[in-house]
Coordinates of C-alpha atoms and ligand atoms in Angstrom, one line a residue:
X233 CA 217.0 29.3 154.5
X234 CA 219.4 29.2 157.7
X235 CA 222.7 27.1 157.4
X236 CA 223.8 24.8 159.6
X237 CA 226.7 22.7 159.8
X238 CA 227.4 18.7 160.2
X239 CA 230.3 16.8 161.5
X240 CA 231.3 13.7 159.7
X241 CA 233.8 12.3 157.8
X242 CA 231.3 9.3 156.2
X243 CA 229.7 11.9 154.1
X244 CA 226.7 11.5 156.6
X245 CA 224.7 14.8 154.2
X246 CA 224.1 13.1 151.7
X247 CA 221.3 11.4 154.1
X248 CA 220.4 14.7 155.8
X249 CA 221.0 17.0 153.5
X250 CA 217.9 17.0 151.2
X251 CA 215.2 16.2 154.0
X252 CA 216.2 19.0 156.1
X253 CA 216.3 20.9 152.9
X254 CA 212.3 20.9 152.2
X255 CA 212.2 22.8 156.1
X256 CA 213.9 24.4 155.2
X257 CA 217.6 24.5 156.5
X258 CA 221.2 24.8 154.2
X259 CA 223.8 21.8 154.9
X260 CA 227.4 22.2 155.2
X261 CA 229.7 19.3 155.5
X262 CA 232.5 19.6 157.3
X263 CA 234.9 16.5 156.1
X264 CA 239.0 17.3 158.0
X265 CA 237.6 16.5 161.9
X266 CA 238.9 13.1 162.5
X267 CA 235.3 11.6 164.2
X268 CA 237.1 8.2 164.3
X269 CA 238.7 9.4 167.6
X270 CA 235.5 9.1 169.6
X271 CA 235.5 5.4 168.4
X272 CA 234.7 3.6 165.3
X273 CA 232.2 0.5 164.1
X274 CA 235.3 -2.1 163.8
X275 CA 236.9 -1.7 167.3
X276 CA 239.6 0.3 166.7
X277 CA 239.1 3.3 168.6
X278 CA 237.3 2.3 172.0
X279 CA 234.3 4.6 171.7
X280 CA 233.9 5.9 176.0
X281 CA 230.9 7.8 175.1
X282 CA 226.9 7.2 174.4
X283 CA 225.5 7.3 171.2
X284 CA 223.5 9.9 172.5
X285 CA 226.9 11.8 174.2
X286 CA 229.4 11.9 171.2
X287 CA 226.4 12.7 168.8
X288 CA 226.7 16.0 171.0
X289 CA 230.7 16.0 170.9
X290 CA 230.5 16.0 167.6
X291 CA 227.7 18.7 166.6
X292 CA 229.1 21.3 168.6
X293 CA 232.8 20.4 167.6
X294 CA 230.3 21.3 163.9
X295 CA 228.7 24.6 165.4
X296 CA 232.5 25.2 166.9
X297 CA 234.5 24.4 163.4
X298 CA 231.8 26.4 161.1
X299 CA 231.7 29.0 163.3
X300 CA 227.8 29.2 162.5
X301 CA 225.3 29.4 165.2
X302 CA 224.0 25.4 164.7
X303 CA 225.5 21.9 164.7
X304 CA 224.8 18.9 163.6
X305 CA 226.2 15.3 164.8
X306 CA 224.7 12.5 163.9
X307 CA 226.5 8.3 165.4
X308 CA 225.0 4.7 165.2
X309 CA 224.8 2.2 167.3
X310 CA 224.4 -1.8 166.5
X311 CA 223.0 -4.1 169.4
X312 CA 220.5 -4.3 171.7
X313 CA 216.9 -3.8 170.5
X314 CA 213.5 -5.4 172.1
X315 CA 214.3 -8.7 170.9
X316 CA 216.8 -9.3 173.3
X317 CA 220.2 -10.8 170.2
X318 CA 216.7 -12.3 168.5
X319 CA 217.3 -9.4 165.6
X320 CA 219.6 -7.3 164.6
X321 CA 218.9 -3.6 165.9
X322 CA 220.0 -0.4 165.1
X323 CA 219.3 2.9 166.2
X324 CA 220.4 6.3 164.8
X325 CA 220.4 10.1 166.2
X326 CA 221.2 12.5 164.8
X327 CA 221.8 15.9 167.4
X328 CA 220.8 19.7 166.7
X329 CA 223.2 21.5 169.2
X330 CA 222.2 25.8 168.4
X331 CA 224.7 28.5 170.1
X332 CA 222.2 30.8 171.3
X333 CA 219.8 31.2 173.0
X334 CA 221.1 27.5 173.5
X335 CA 218.7 24.3 172.6
X336 CA 219.6 20.9 171.9
X337 CA 217.0 18.5 170.3
X338 CA 217.8 14.4 169.9
X339 CA 216.0 13.6 167.4
X340 CA 216.5 9.4 166.1
X341 CA 215.6 6.0 164.3
X342 CA 215.7 2.6 165.1
X343 CA 214.5 -1.1 163.8
X344 CA 215.5 -4.5 162.6
X345 CA 218.0 -4.3 160.5
X346 CA 219.2 -7.7 158.1
X347 CA 222.8 -6.4 159.1
X348 CA 225.0 -9.2 160.0
X349 CA 228.0 -11.1 160.1
X350 CA 228.2 -13.8 156.8
X351 CA 230.5 -16.6 157.5
X352 CA 231.3 -18.2 154.0
X353 CA 232.6 -22.7 153.3
X354 CA 233.7 -21.5 150.2
X355 CA 233.7 -18.9 147.8
X356 CA 230.3 -19.4 145.7
X357 CA 228.5 -19.5 149.5
X358 CA 230.8 -16.5 150.2
X359 CA 229.3 -14.7 146.5
X360 CA 225.6 -15.6 147.8
X361 CA 225.7 -14.0 151.1
X362 CA 226.9 -11.1 150.2
X363 CA 224.7 -10.6 147.1
X364 CA 222.3 -10.9 150.3
X365 CA 223.5 -7.3 151.1
X366 CA 223.6 -4.3 147.6
X367 CA 226.4 -2.1 148.0
X368 CA 227.5 -2.8 151.4
X369 CA 230.5 -2.6 151.9
X370 CA 232.8 -5.0 153.9
X371 CA 235.7 -5.8 156.6
X372 CA 238.0 -8.5 156.4
X373 CA 240.9 -8.7 159.5
X374 CA 243.9 -11.1 158.9
X375 CA 247.0 -11.7 160.8
X376 CA 248.1 -7.9 158.9
X377 CA 245.3 -5.9 160.1
X378 CA 241.8 -5.0 159.4
X379 CA 240.6 -4.3 155.1
X380 CA 238.4 -1.8 155.4
X381 CA 235.3 -1.1 153.2
X382 CA 235.6 -4.4 150.4
X383 CA 233.4 -3.8 147.9
X384 CA 232.1 -7.3 146.5
X385 CA 234.5 -7.6 143.9
X386 CA 237.3 -6.6 146.1
X387 CA 236.4 -9.4 148.9
X388 CA 236.2 -11.8 145.8
X389 CA 239.5 -11.4 144.5
X390 CA 241.0 -11.4 148.0
X391 CA 240.0 -15.4 148.5
X392 CA 240.2 -16.3 144.4
X393 CA 243.8 -17.7 146.1
X394 CA 244.7 -21.0 146.7
X395 CA 245.5 -20.6 149.5
X396 CA 242.4 -19.2 151.2
X397 CA 241.6 -20.7 154.4
X398 CA 237.6 -21.3 155.1
X399 CA 235.6 -20.2 156.3
X400 CA 235.8 -17.0 155.8
X401 CA 233.6 -14.4 158.3
X402 CA 233.4 -11.2 157.1
X403 CA 231.9 -8.0 158.6
X404 CA 229.6 -5.3 157.3
X405 CA 231.3 -1.9 157.2
X406 CA 229.2 -0.5 159.1
X407 CA 230.3 3.8 158.1
X408 CA 227.3 5.0 156.3
X409 CA 228.9 5.8 153.6
X410 CA 229.2 2.4 153.2
X411 CA 226.2 0.3 154.7
X412 CA 223.3 1.3 152.3
X413 CA 220.9 -0.5 155.2
X414 CA 221.9 1.9 157.8
X415 CA 221.9 5.2 155.4
X416 CA 218.0 3.9 155.2
X417 CA 217.4 4.4 159.0
X418 CA 219.5 8.2 158.9
X419 CA 217.1 9.2 156.4
X420 CA 214.5 8.6 159.0
X421 CA 216.5 10.0 161.9
X422 CA 216.8 12.8 159.3
X423 CA 213.1 13.3 159.3
X424 CA 212.6 13.1 163.1
X425 CA 214.7 16.3 163.5
X426 CA 212.4 18.1 160.7
X427 CA 209.9 16.7 162.6
X428 CA 210.5 17.9 165.8
X429 CA 211.4 21.4 164.6
X430 CA 208.7 21.1 163.1
X431 CA 206.5 20.3 166.2
X432 CA 205.8 23.5 168.4
X433 CA 204.3 23.8 172.1
X434 CA 201.1 25.0 172.4
X435 CA 201.9 27.1 175.5
X436 CA 204.6 28.7 174.6
X437 CA 205.6 28.6 170.9
X438 CA 209.5 26.0 171.9
X439 CA 210.2 24.1 169.2
X440 CA 210.3 19.8 169.7
X441 CA 207.5 19.0 171.6
X442 CA 207.4 15.4 171.0
X443 CA 205.9 12.9 173.1
X444 CA 209.1 11.1 173.9
X445 CA 207.3 9.3 177.2
X446 CA 205.0 6.5 178.0
X447 CA 202.6 5.9 180.7
X448 CA 202.2 2.2 180.8
X449 CA 199.6 0.0 183.1
X450 CA 195.9 0.4 181.3
X451 CA 192.9 -1.2 184.0
X452 CA 193.0 -5.4 183.2
X453 CA 189.6 -5.4 181.0
X454 CA 189.0 -8.5 183.4
X455 CA 190.7 -8.4 187.1
X456 CA 191.3 -4.1 186.7
X457 CA 195.1 -5.0 187.3
X458 CA 197.8 -2.4 185.0
X459 CA 198.7 -4.6 182.0
X460 CA 202.3 -4.3 181.0
X461 CA 201.3 -1.9 177.8
X462 CA 201.5 1.4 176.8
X463 CA 198.4 3.1 178.5
X464 CA 199.7 6.7 176.7
X465 CA 202.7 8.9 175.2
X466 CA 203.2 12.4 177.5
X467 CA 204.9 14.9 175.7
X468 CA 206.6 17.4 178.5
X469 CA 207.5 20.7 177.1
X470 CA 211.9 21.4 178.2
X471 CA 210.7 24.9 178.0
X472 CA 207.8 26.3 180.2
X473 CA 207.3 22.8 181.6
X474 CA 203.8 22.6 179.1
X475 CA 202.0 19.1 179.4
X476 CA 200.7 17.0 176.8
X477 CA 198.8 13.6 177.3
X478 CA 197.7 10.7 174.8
X479 CA 196.4 8.1 175.3
X480 CA 196.4 5.1 173.4
X481 CA 194.8 2.2 175.7
X482 CA 191.5 2.6 177.5
X483 CA 191.7 -0.5 179.0
X484 CA 194.3 -3.2 179.0
X485 CA 194.6 -6.4 177.3
X486 CA 194.7 -9.9 179.5
X487 CA 197.1 -11.0 177.4
X488 CA 199.4 -8.3 178.7
X489 CA 198.5 -9.1 182.7
X490 CA 200.4 -10.1 185.3
X491 CA 197.7 -11.7 187.1
X492 CA 195.1 -12.6 184.6
X493 CA 197.9 -13.9 182.1
X494 CA 201.1 -15.1 184.7
Ligands
ZN1342 ZN1 206.4 25.4 176.3
ZN1343 ZN1 193.7 -9.0 184.3

């Protein structure tokens, strides 16, 4: 069994370790490095690096601090996504960094998430809205500062006072150990990492042989013009350059054609 170090203040090894153990990697969690200095969800520390860059910095730091050859870093982000703000979107990245021979793998998972801020006009509404998010912890911003990691019971206690000013806005605490919905997405990213580590180039046997590229534009079945659909998935070996392409659509649908359906 190989050993890898994970840099996390927020107990992410609970999501990553079981998945990686299945493929022969034992995880050691390093929690004494303050990852918050790289940026926080609540905004006290601005995020200057992209999520991928940040995950790589954490992975390298994990290897350095543990003295192990392999380090892991994980970083999540909210917002964006294909539905353009209609749905809240969560992306989780897990980066693996191996010092020698050098290897960097970015695994990820993304999808819509129900997590959002909630606004309530009274205590009953507040309780009812929080109950949609079991075990999720909350953030309350007040004049004195930010209260983080509040359980439902703590939020209720805090808003029972007669002087509570309604409406009240709660933000979800997005740190991994406080957000069950995020934990599910982190676990999916861990699964993607496990799959990438097991997916090897047929030419040179390098790992991370994964279809990261898409080719668009199959010929429209009516007019032959390239449509906006994904035509094929392309896998490029990062070691030897071997390329494989898997065709998803031989012809395009006129509904996605700018000529037939402008
Ligand atoms: Zn190869
Ligand atoms: Zn067409």
